[in-house]
Amino acid sequence: MNPIPYGRQSISDEDVQAVIDVLRSDFLTQGPCVALFEKEFANYVGSKYAVSVSNGTAALHLSCLALDVDNGTKVITTPISFSATANCIRYCNGEVVFADINEDTYTIDIDKIKSVLESEERGTFQGIIPVDFTGRPVDMEALRKLADEYGLWIIADSCHSPGGSFVDSKNQIQTCGNGTYSDLSIFSFHPVKHIAAGEGGMITTNNEALYQKLLKLRSHGITKDSQFYQNDIELAGGLSSYPEWYMEMQTLGFNYRLTDFQSALGMSQLSKAKEGIAKRRMIAANYYHALKDSQFLIRQSGLIDGHAYHLYVIEVKDRLGLYKFLRSNNIYAQIHYIPIHLMPYYKARGWKDGDFPYAEAYYKNCISLPMFPTLTAKEQDFVIQCIKDYYNE
Ligand SMILES: *Cc1c(COP(=O)(O)O)cnc(C)c1O
């Protein structure tokens, strides 16, 4: 049996061809594929606007900047995510405030957010960054309601859930990133995620002002759109209209652009994303039924409608033993994640063991099993058999 990772990309001949076509064209970066990819991605999630960026972390950074996170801005997020989710607040000198997870969903617990909000004066907190951890969509409608009560914005970290959805109280299917309940949503195209572009990211929104802000921040703070110019045209050389070469740097931005060949790969991958999710849901169902009556199991989520299954996590007894046994069988299960507040950087900022008991209990027992669309039935059977062998069940 070949090594089985917890996640991997699948690159088809069409994907390769799409990249080659761009490499042979006139545009390596900022060509026609960038705008096309944005349009198709916005279509896929059902948002008005999409802004592509160089990676998911850049998407988080620009989102915080667009929402004016600044010195001392307090933003609430989950301790169970990739550290970039919290780091983006720090990039802008904001203050990270964690709220513990729910022990069943593993996503940020709305009641814990409420306690945080009620613990301080109104106006203390400015925003929430929830994460659709493992691909399980958070109830964004409920979060929006709470956010509105306190005047907060929401950046949804949907890196695990492109194509995922939940049903709201009006019985409407809400696709992750469609902007109905969150101000901004962000995605990553790192190879382990649903859609691979090497590196890459996307921000989606229905808010035009934020969209314009993001476009500028992505590219040095420069605009080339004359309707937004601030300088007098006299300053541009005493001409009667702005010359072709004219542009303005209006704010301190970055170079966070996605290249044209990455966009071509992203687009090609996007065309297979629905198939990929269907496959992931099938794999999840297999795990669920094979493991549900096991004595070693502490918890596994039920099968959830709309779950995008970026990860398939179970909580087990003797997790370390299982992890090692799987590795000795060439199965590279992973642990997602070490709680962010226990990372040395955050500990140095005042957090400690015991601060978030649900996140810490989860971390003690969790293990992410192999989950990717090209995992074969034979490979999955082998994974399940190895788990059962380890526990003699
Ligand atoms: C992958 C990931 C990111 C960061 O995305 P990159 O493209 O790797 O920068 C942020 N948040 C979550 C939840 C992720 O899984």
Short mmCIF file of C-alpha atoms and ligand atoms in Angstrom, two decimals:
data_model
loop_
_atom_site.label_atom_id
_atom_site.label_comp_id
_atom_site.label_asym_id
_atom_site.label_seq_id
_atom_site.Cartn_x
_atom_site.Cartn_y
_atom_site.Cartn_z
CA MET A 1 0.00 0.00 0.00
CA ASN A 2 1.35 3.46 -0.93
CA PRO A 3 1.53 6.09 1.82
CA ILE A 4 -1.92 7.52 2.52
CA PRO A 5 -1.86 11.20 3.61
CA TYR A 6 -4.73 12.88 5.48
CA GLY A 7 -5.39 15.09 2.48
CA ARG A 8 -4.00 15.68 -0.97
CA GLN A 9 -4.70 17.54 -4.18
CA SER A 10 -5.87 15.84 -7.37
CA ILE A 11 -4.46 17.37 -10.53
CA SER A 12 -5.94 16.17 -13.82
CA ASP A 13 -4.56 16.40 -17.36
CA GLU A 14 -7.04 19.23 -17.99
CA ASP A 15 -5.61 21.12 -15.00
CA VAL A 16 -2.11 20.75 -16.43
CA GLN A 17 -3.27 21.87 -19.87
CA ALA A 18 -5.03 24.93 -18.42
CA VAL A 19 -1.79 26.08 -16.79
CA ILE A 20 0.29 25.38 -19.91
CA ASP A 21 -2.13 27.44 -22.01
CA VAL A 22 -1.57 30.45 -19.77
CA LEU A 23 2.20 29.95 -19.68
CA ARG A 24 2.17 30.13 -23.49
CA SER A 25 -0.03 33.24 -23.49
CA ASP A 26 0.98 36.89 -23.05
CA PHE A 27 -0.03 37.08 -19.40
CA LEU A 28 1.64 35.37 -16.48
CA THR A 29 0.02 37.62 -13.92
CA GLN A 30 -3.00 39.92 -14.08
CA GLY A 31 -4.27 38.45 -17.32
CA PRO A 32 -7.83 37.50 -18.20
CA CYS A 33 -7.95 34.35 -16.03
CA VAL A 34 -7.83 36.30 -12.76
CA ALA A 35 -11.12 38.12 -13.39
CA LEU A 36 -12.71 35.00 -14.86
CA PHE A 37 -11.77 32.90 -11.85
CA GLU A 38 -13.20 35.57 -9.54
CA LYS A 39 -16.44 35.63 -11.50
CA GLU A 40 -16.79 31.85 -11.50
CA PHE A 41 -15.91 31.57 -7.83
CA ALA A 42 -18.47 34.24 -6.90
CA ASN A 43 -20.98 32.24 -8.93
CA TYR A 44 -20.06 29.04 -7.15
CA VAL A 45 -20.65 30.43 -3.66
CA GLY A 46 -23.42 32.82 -4.69
CA SER A 47 -21.80 36.13 -3.72
CA LYS A 48 -21.89 39.41 -5.67
CA TYR A 49 -18.15 40.02 -5.56
CA ALA A 50 -14.94 38.00 -5.25
CA VAL A 51 -11.38 39.27 -4.89
CA SER A 52 -8.57 36.79 -5.52
CA VAL A 53 -5.39 37.06 -3.47
CA SER A 54 -2.08 35.25 -3.12
CA ASN A 55 -3.17 32.95 -0.25
CA GLY A 56 -5.75 32.48 2.48
CA THR A 57 -3.63 34.31 5.03
CA ALA A 58 -3.45 37.36 2.74
CA ALA A 59 -7.25 37.10 2.42
CA LEU A 60 -7.55 37.28 6.21
CA HIS A 61 -5.08 40.17 6.46
CA LEU A 62 -6.81 42.27 3.80
CA SER A 63 -10.21 41.50 5.32
CA CYS A 64 -9.06 42.85 8.69
CA LEU A 65 -7.61 45.95 7.01
CA ALA A 66 -10.79 46.53 5.02
CA LEU A 67 -12.79 46.40 8.27
CA ASP A 68 -10.37 48.83 9.92
CA VAL A 69 -8.80 46.52 12.48
CA ASP A 70 -6.25 48.74 14.15
CA ASN A 71 -4.34 49.29 17.37
CA GLY A 72 -6.43 47.74 20.15
CA THR A 73 -9.38 46.61 18.01
CA LYS A 74 -10.83 43.58 19.82
CA VAL A 75 -11.85 40.65 17.64
CA ILE A 76 -13.36 37.36 18.84
CA THR A 77 -12.28 34.08 17.27
CA THR A 78 -11.91 30.36 17.94
CA PRO A 79 -8.89 28.65 19.49
CA ILE A 80 -9.37 25.63 17.20
CA SER A 81 -8.22 26.72 13.76
CA PHE A 82 -5.05 27.24 11.80
CA SER A 83 -3.15 30.04 13.56
CA ALA A 84 -3.55 32.41 10.59
CA THR A 85 -7.18 32.93 11.66
CA ALA A 86 -6.00 34.72 14.81
CA ASN A 87 -2.73 36.08 13.43
CA CYS A 88 -4.50 38.35 10.94
CA ILE A 89 -5.86 40.36 13.88
CA ARG A 90 -2.32 40.77 15.19
CA TYR A 91 -0.98 41.84 11.76
CA CYS A 92 -3.14 44.93 12.24
CA ASN A 93 -2.14 45.32 15.92
CA GLY A 94 -5.63 44.29 16.99
CA GLU A 95 -6.33 42.28 20.11
CA VAL A 96 -7.27 38.59 19.82
CA VAL A 97 -10.10 37.46 22.11
CA PHE A 98 -10.80 33.73 22.07
CA ALA A 99 -14.17 32.12 22.78
CA ASP A 100 -14.21 28.36 23.43
CA ILE A 101 -15.61 25.80 20.99
CA ASN A 102 -18.79 23.77 21.26
CA GLU A 103 -17.92 20.20 22.18
CA ASP A 104 -20.23 18.68 19.55
CA THR A 105 -19.66 20.92 16.53
CA TYR A 106 -16.03 21.87 17.32
CA THR A 107 -16.81 25.36 16.01
CA ILE A 108 -16.93 28.55 18.08
CA ASP A 109 -19.72 28.37 20.66
CA ILE A 110 -22.25 31.17 20.30
CA ASP A 111 -23.06 31.04 24.02
CA LYS A 112 -19.38 31.52 24.82
CA ILE A 113 -19.30 34.52 22.48
CA LYS A 114 -22.33 35.91 24.32
CA SER A 115 -20.54 35.55 27.67
CA VAL A 116 -17.52 37.37 26.28
CA LEU A 117 -19.70 40.18 24.91
CA GLU A 118 -21.64 40.51 28.16
CA SER A 119 -18.46 40.55 30.24
CA GLU A 120 -17.47 44.02 29.01
CA GLU A 121 -19.05 47.33 28.21
CA ARG A 122 -20.89 47.62 24.90
CA GLY A 123 -18.58 48.83 22.12
CA THR A 124 -15.58 46.95 23.51
CA PHE A 125 -15.52 44.41 20.66
CA GLN A 126 -15.58 45.13 16.96
CA GLY A 127 -15.79 41.83 15.11
CA ILE A 128 -16.01 38.04 15.05
CA ILE A 129 -14.03 35.61 12.90
CA PRO A 130 -15.84 32.24 13.00
CA VAL A 131 -14.36 29.24 11.19
CA ASP A 132 -16.31 26.52 9.37
CA PHE A 133 -13.88 24.09 10.98
CA THR A 134 -13.58 20.68 9.23
CA GLY A 135 -16.03 22.01 6.61
CA ARG A 136 -19.01 22.14 8.96
CA PRO A 137 -20.81 25.42 8.30
CA VAL A 138 -21.40 27.50 11.43
CA ASP A 139 -24.91 28.87 11.93
CA MET A 140 -24.09 32.23 10.40
CA GLU A 141 -27.65 33.47 10.77
CA ALA A 142 -27.51 33.13 14.55
CA LEU A 143 -24.06 34.74 14.62
CA ARG A 144 -25.31 37.65 12.49
CA LYS A 145 -28.18 38.24 14.87
CA LEU A 146 -25.81 38.40 17.81
CA ALA A 147 -23.31 40.52 15.85
CA ASP A 148 -26.04 43.02 14.94
CA GLU A 149 -27.11 43.30 18.57
CA TYR A 150 -23.59 44.38 19.45
CA GLY A 151 -22.68 46.21 16.24
CA LEU A 152 -19.98 43.75 15.17
CA TRP A 153 -18.78 42.74 11.74
CA ILE A 154 -18.19 39.11 10.70
CA ILE A 155 -15.33 37.68 8.66
CA ALA A 156 -16.18 34.04 7.92
CA ASP A 157 -13.07 31.87 7.61
CA SER A 158 -14.51 29.38 5.11
CA CYS A 159 -11.19 27.82 4.08
CA HIS A 160 -12.62 24.38 4.97
CA SER A 161 -16.06 24.85 3.47
CA PRO A 162 -16.18 26.02 -0.16
CA GLY A 163 -19.41 24.50 -1.51
CA GLY A 164 -20.72 23.82 2.01
CA SER A 165 -24.10 25.18 3.10
CA PHE A 166 -26.64 25.37 5.90
CA VAL A 167 -30.40 25.90 5.96
CA ASP A 168 -31.53 29.09 7.68
CA SER A 169 -34.73 29.81 9.61
CA LYS A 170 -36.51 30.86 6.40
CA ASN A 171 -35.74 27.42 4.99
CA GLN A 172 -33.27 28.94 2.50
CA ILE A 173 -30.08 27.10 1.64
CA GLN A 174 -27.19 29.44 2.43
CA THR A 175 -23.92 28.55 0.72
CA CYS A 176 -20.78 29.35 2.71
CA GLY A 177 -19.35 32.64 1.48
CA ASN A 178 -22.56 33.89 -0.18
CA GLY A 179 -22.48 37.00 1.98
CA THR A 180 -26.05 36.80 3.28
CA TYR A 181 -24.95 36.83 6.90
CA SER A 182 -21.22 37.64 6.90
CA ASP A 183 -19.56 40.85 5.76
CA LEU A 184 -16.59 39.07 4.22
CA SER A 185 -15.75 35.39 3.71
CA ILE A 186 -12.32 34.03 2.95
CA PHE A 187 -11.04 30.91 1.20
CA SER A 188 -7.66 29.24 0.58
CA PHE A 189 -6.39 27.36 -2.46
CA HIS A 190 -3.54 25.60 -0.69
CA PRO A 191 -3.11 22.05 -2.09
CA VAL A 192 -4.77 20.34 0.90
CA LYS A 193 -7.94 22.42 0.49
CA HIS A 194 -10.85 21.60 -1.85
CA ILE A 195 -9.59 23.73 -4.73
CA ALA A 196 -5.83 23.78 -5.30
CA ALA A 197 -3.96 26.59 -7.04
CA GLY A 198 -0.53 25.96 -5.51
CA GLU A 199 -1.08 28.94 -3.27
CA GLY A 200 -4.04 31.24 -3.52
CA GLY A 201 -6.99 32.73 -1.76
CA MET A 202 -10.31 34.48 -2.29
CA ILE A 203 -12.45 37.00 -0.43
CA THR A 204 -16.16 37.09 -1.21
CA THR A 205 -18.68 39.77 -0.25
CA ASN A 206 -21.94 41.47 -1.24
CA ASN A 207 -20.73 44.85 0.00
CA GLU A 208 -19.53 47.08 -2.84
CA ALA A 209 -17.62 49.53 -0.65
CA LEU A 210 -15.65 46.69 0.95
CA TYR A 211 -15.08 45.18 -2.50
CA GLN A 212 -13.54 48.43 -3.80
CA LYS A 213 -11.39 48.74 -0.69
CA LEU A 214 -10.10 45.18 -1.09
CA LEU A 215 -9.20 45.69 -4.76
CA LYS A 216 -7.05 48.65 -3.80
CA LEU A 217 -5.42 46.99 -0.78
CA ARG A 218 -4.51 43.93 -2.86
CA SER A 219 -2.40 45.97 -5.22
CA HIS A 220 -0.26 48.51 -3.30
CA GLY A 221 -3.21 50.75 -2.46
CA ILE A 222 -3.26 51.84 -6.10
CA THR A 223 -6.36 52.62 -8.11
CA LYS A 224 -6.44 53.06 -11.90
CA ASP A 225 -10.14 53.90 -11.95
CA SER A 226 -10.60 57.62 -12.72
CA GLN A 227 -13.95 57.82 -10.88
CA PHE A 228 -12.03 57.33 -7.61
CA TYR A 229 -9.14 59.75 -8.25
CA GLN A 230 -8.44 62.26 -5.50
CA ASN A 231 -5.77 64.46 -7.11
CA ASP A 232 -6.76 67.33 -9.33
CA ILE A 233 -6.09 66.65 -12.98
CA GLU A 234 -3.88 69.76 -12.98
CA LEU A 235 -1.53 67.83 -10.74
CA ALA A 236 -1.35 65.20 -13.44
CA GLY A 237 0.27 67.64 -15.84
CA GLY A 238 -2.31 70.33 -16.54
CA LEU A 239 -4.18 68.11 -18.96
CA SER A 240 -7.89 68.23 -19.72
CA SER A 241 -8.29 64.55 -18.83
CA TYR A 242 -6.25 61.97 -16.98
CA PRO A 243 -3.59 60.51 -19.30
CA GLU A 244 -3.40 56.75 -19.86
CA TRP A 245 -0.42 56.31 -17.55
CA TYR A 246 -2.05 58.04 -14.63
CA MET A 247 -2.83 56.15 -11.42
CA GLU A 248 -3.03 56.95 -7.72
CA MET A 249 -1.65 55.27 -4.62
CA GLN A 250 -4.24 56.27 -2.06
CA THR A 251 -3.68 53.94 0.84
CA LEU A 252 -0.92 51.67 2.12
CA GLY A 253 -1.59 48.39 0.33
CA PHE A 254 0.31 45.23 -0.50
CA ASN A 255 1.16 43.03 -3.44
CA TYR A 256 -1.20 40.16 -2.66
CA ARG A 257 -2.20 39.38 -6.25
CA LEU A 258 -2.91 35.92 -7.61
CA THR A 259 -1.16 35.07 -10.90
CA ASP A 260 -2.94 34.23 -14.12
CA PHE A 261 -1.63 30.66 -14.26
CA GLN A 262 -2.73 30.02 -10.68
CA SER A 263 -6.16 31.38 -11.60
CA ALA A 264 -6.29 29.03 -14.58
CA LEU A 265 -5.51 26.08 -12.30
CA GLY A 266 -8.05 27.32 -9.76
CA MET A 267 -10.73 27.61 -12.43
CA SER A 268 -10.04 24.15 -13.77
CA GLN A 269 -10.18 22.77 -10.22
CA LEU A 270 -13.36 24.68 -9.50
CA SER A 271 -15.10 22.94 -12.39
CA LYS A 272 -14.65 19.65 -10.47
CA ALA A 273 -15.36 20.99 -7.00
CA LYS A 274 -18.94 19.69 -6.80
CA GLU A 275 -17.83 16.19 -7.76
CA GLY A 276 -15.10 16.43 -5.13
CA ILE A 277 -17.58 17.28 -2.37
CA ALA A 278 -19.88 14.41 -3.39
CA LYS A 279 -16.90 12.08 -3.09
CA ARG A 280 -15.93 13.54 0.29
CA ARG A 281 -19.48 13.01 1.58
CA MET A 282 -19.39 9.40 0.47
CA ILE A 283 -16.07 8.85 2.27
CA ALA A 284 -17.49 10.51 5.40
CA ALA A 285 -20.53 8.22 5.32
CA ASN A 286 -18.26 5.17 5.05
CA TYR A 287 -16.21 6.22 8.07
CA TYR A 288 -19.29 7.10 10.06
CA HIS A 289 -21.02 3.76 9.59
CA ALA A 290 -17.85 1.71 9.98
CA LEU A 291 -16.86 3.39 13.28
CA LYS A 292 -20.10 4.40 14.95
CA ASP A 293 -20.42 1.46 17.36
CA SER A 294 -16.74 1.28 18.35
CA GLN A 295 -15.80 1.17 22.04
CA PHE A 296 -12.67 3.26 21.44
CA LEU A 297 -14.68 6.12 20.01
CA ILE A 298 -15.24 9.11 22.30
CA ARG A 299 -17.11 11.15 19.71
CA GLN A 300 -17.63 11.52 16.01
CA SER A 301 -19.93 14.09 14.46
CA GLY A 302 -23.03 12.68 12.90
CA LEU A 303 -23.43 13.02 9.14
CA ILE A 304 -24.34 16.65 8.64
CA ASP A 305 -26.24 18.02 5.61
CA GLY A 306 -24.23 20.70 3.82
CA HIS A 307 -20.95 19.66 5.48
CA ALA A 308 -18.06 20.12 3.02
CA TYR A 309 -15.81 17.56 4.78
CA HIS A 310 -12.44 19.19 4.34
CA LEU A 311 -11.50 17.00 7.33
CA TYR A 312 -12.96 13.90 8.91
CA VAL A 313 -12.19 14.14 12.61
CA ILE A 314 -12.91 11.55 15.27
CA GLU A 315 -12.13 11.65 18.98
CA VAL A 316 -10.66 8.42 20.33
CA LYS A 317 -9.15 6.90 23.45
CA ASP A 318 -5.37 6.49 23.32
CA ARG A 319 -5.07 8.87 20.39
CA LEU A 320 -1.25 8.89 20.42
CA GLY A 321 -1.12 5.10 20.18
CA LEU A 322 -3.49 5.07 17.23
CA TYR A 323 -1.60 7.87 15.51
CA LYS A 324 1.68 5.96 15.80
CA PHE A 325 0.14 2.66 14.73
CA LEU A 326 -1.38 4.26 11.64
CA ARG A 327 1.98 5.81 10.74
CA SER A 328 3.65 2.43 11.07
CA ASN A 329 1.13 1.29 8.45
CA ASN A 330 1.96 4.20 6.15
CA ILE A 331 -1.24 6.06 7.04
CA TYR A 332 -0.48 9.71 7.79
CA ALA A 333 -3.40 10.86 9.89
CA GLN A 334 -3.02 14.40 11.27
CA ILE A 335 -4.01 16.45 14.28
CA HIS A 336 -6.04 19.61 13.59
CA TYR A 337 -5.24 21.70 15.48
CA ILE A 338 -3.01 22.41 18.43
CA PRO A 339 -5.12 25.12 20.15
CA ILE A 340 -3.91 28.54 19.02
CA HIS A 341 -3.89 29.97 22.55
CA LEU A 342 -1.32 27.35 23.57
CA MET A 343 1.17 28.36 20.89
CA PRO A 344 4.22 30.04 22.47
CA TYR A 345 3.47 33.33 20.71
CA TYR A 346 -0.01 33.50 22.27
CA LYS A 347 1.14 32.12 25.62
CA ALA A 348 3.61 34.98 25.73
CA ARG A 349 0.60 37.27 25.29
CA GLY A 350 -1.06 35.87 28.40
CA TRP A 351 -2.98 32.71 27.57
CA LYS A 352 -2.35 29.46 29.43
CA ASP A 353 -3.38 25.83 29.81
CA GLY A 354 -6.91 25.55 31.11
CA ASP A 355 -8.21 28.77 29.52
CA PHE A 356 -10.46 26.96 27.01
CA PRO A 357 -11.37 23.52 28.41
CA TYR A 358 -13.47 22.32 25.45
CA ALA A 359 -10.79 23.22 22.92
CA GLU A 360 -8.16 21.51 25.06
CA ALA A 361 -10.24 18.36 25.66
CA TYR A 362 -10.91 18.16 21.93
CA TYR A 363 -7.21 18.53 21.15
CA LYS A 364 -6.34 15.70 23.53
CA ASN A 365 -8.42 13.13 21.62
CA CYS A 366 -8.83 14.33 18.05
CA ILE A 367 -7.39 12.74 14.93
CA SER A 368 -8.08 13.60 11.28
CA LEU A 369 -8.46 10.52 9.09
CA PRO A 370 -7.50 10.47 5.41
CA MET A 371 -10.08 12.50 3.49
CA PHE A 372 -9.63 13.51 -0.14
CA PRO A 373 -11.64 12.80 -3.31
CA THR A 374 -9.16 10.35 -4.83
CA LEU A 375 -8.98 8.15 -1.71
CA THR A 376 -9.93 4.73 -3.10
CA ALA A 377 -12.41 2.35 -1.46
CA LYS A 378 -9.56 -0.10 -0.98
CA GLU A 379 -7.45 2.54 0.77
CA GLN A 380 -10.32 3.60 3.00
CA ASP A 381 -11.07 -0.02 3.93
CA PHE A 382 -7.41 -0.41 4.86
CA VAL A 383 -7.55 2.69 7.08
CA ILE A 384 -10.69 1.43 8.84
CA GLN A 385 -9.22 -2.06 9.26
CA CYS A 386 -6.02 -0.64 10.76
CA ILE A 387 -8.01 1.42 13.28
CA LYS A 388 -10.02 -1.63 14.32
CA ASP A 389 -6.91 -3.80 14.48
CA TYR A 390 -5.21 -1.32 16.78
CA TYR A 391 -8.02 -1.51 19.30
CA ASN A 392 -8.66 -5.25 18.72
CA GLU A 393 -12.24 -4.57 17.70
C1 LIG B 1 -5.47 26.97 5.21
C2 LIG B 1 -6.15 27.84 6.16
C3 LIG B 1 -5.84 29.21 6.28
C4 LIG B 1 -4.69 29.86 5.57
O1 LIG B 1 -4.69 29.69 4.20
P1 LIG B 1 -3.29 29.75 3.39
O2 LIG B 1 -3.74 29.76 1.97
O3 LIG B 1 -2.51 28.53 3.75
O4 LIG B 1 -2.61 31.00 3.77
C5 LIG B 1 -6.59 29.98 7.16
N1 LIG B 1 -7.58 29.44 7.89
C6 LIG B 1 -7.89 28.13 7.81
C7 LIG B 1 -9.01 27.61 8.63
C8 LIG B 1 -7.18 27.30 6.96
O5 LIG B 1 -7.47 25.99 6.91
#
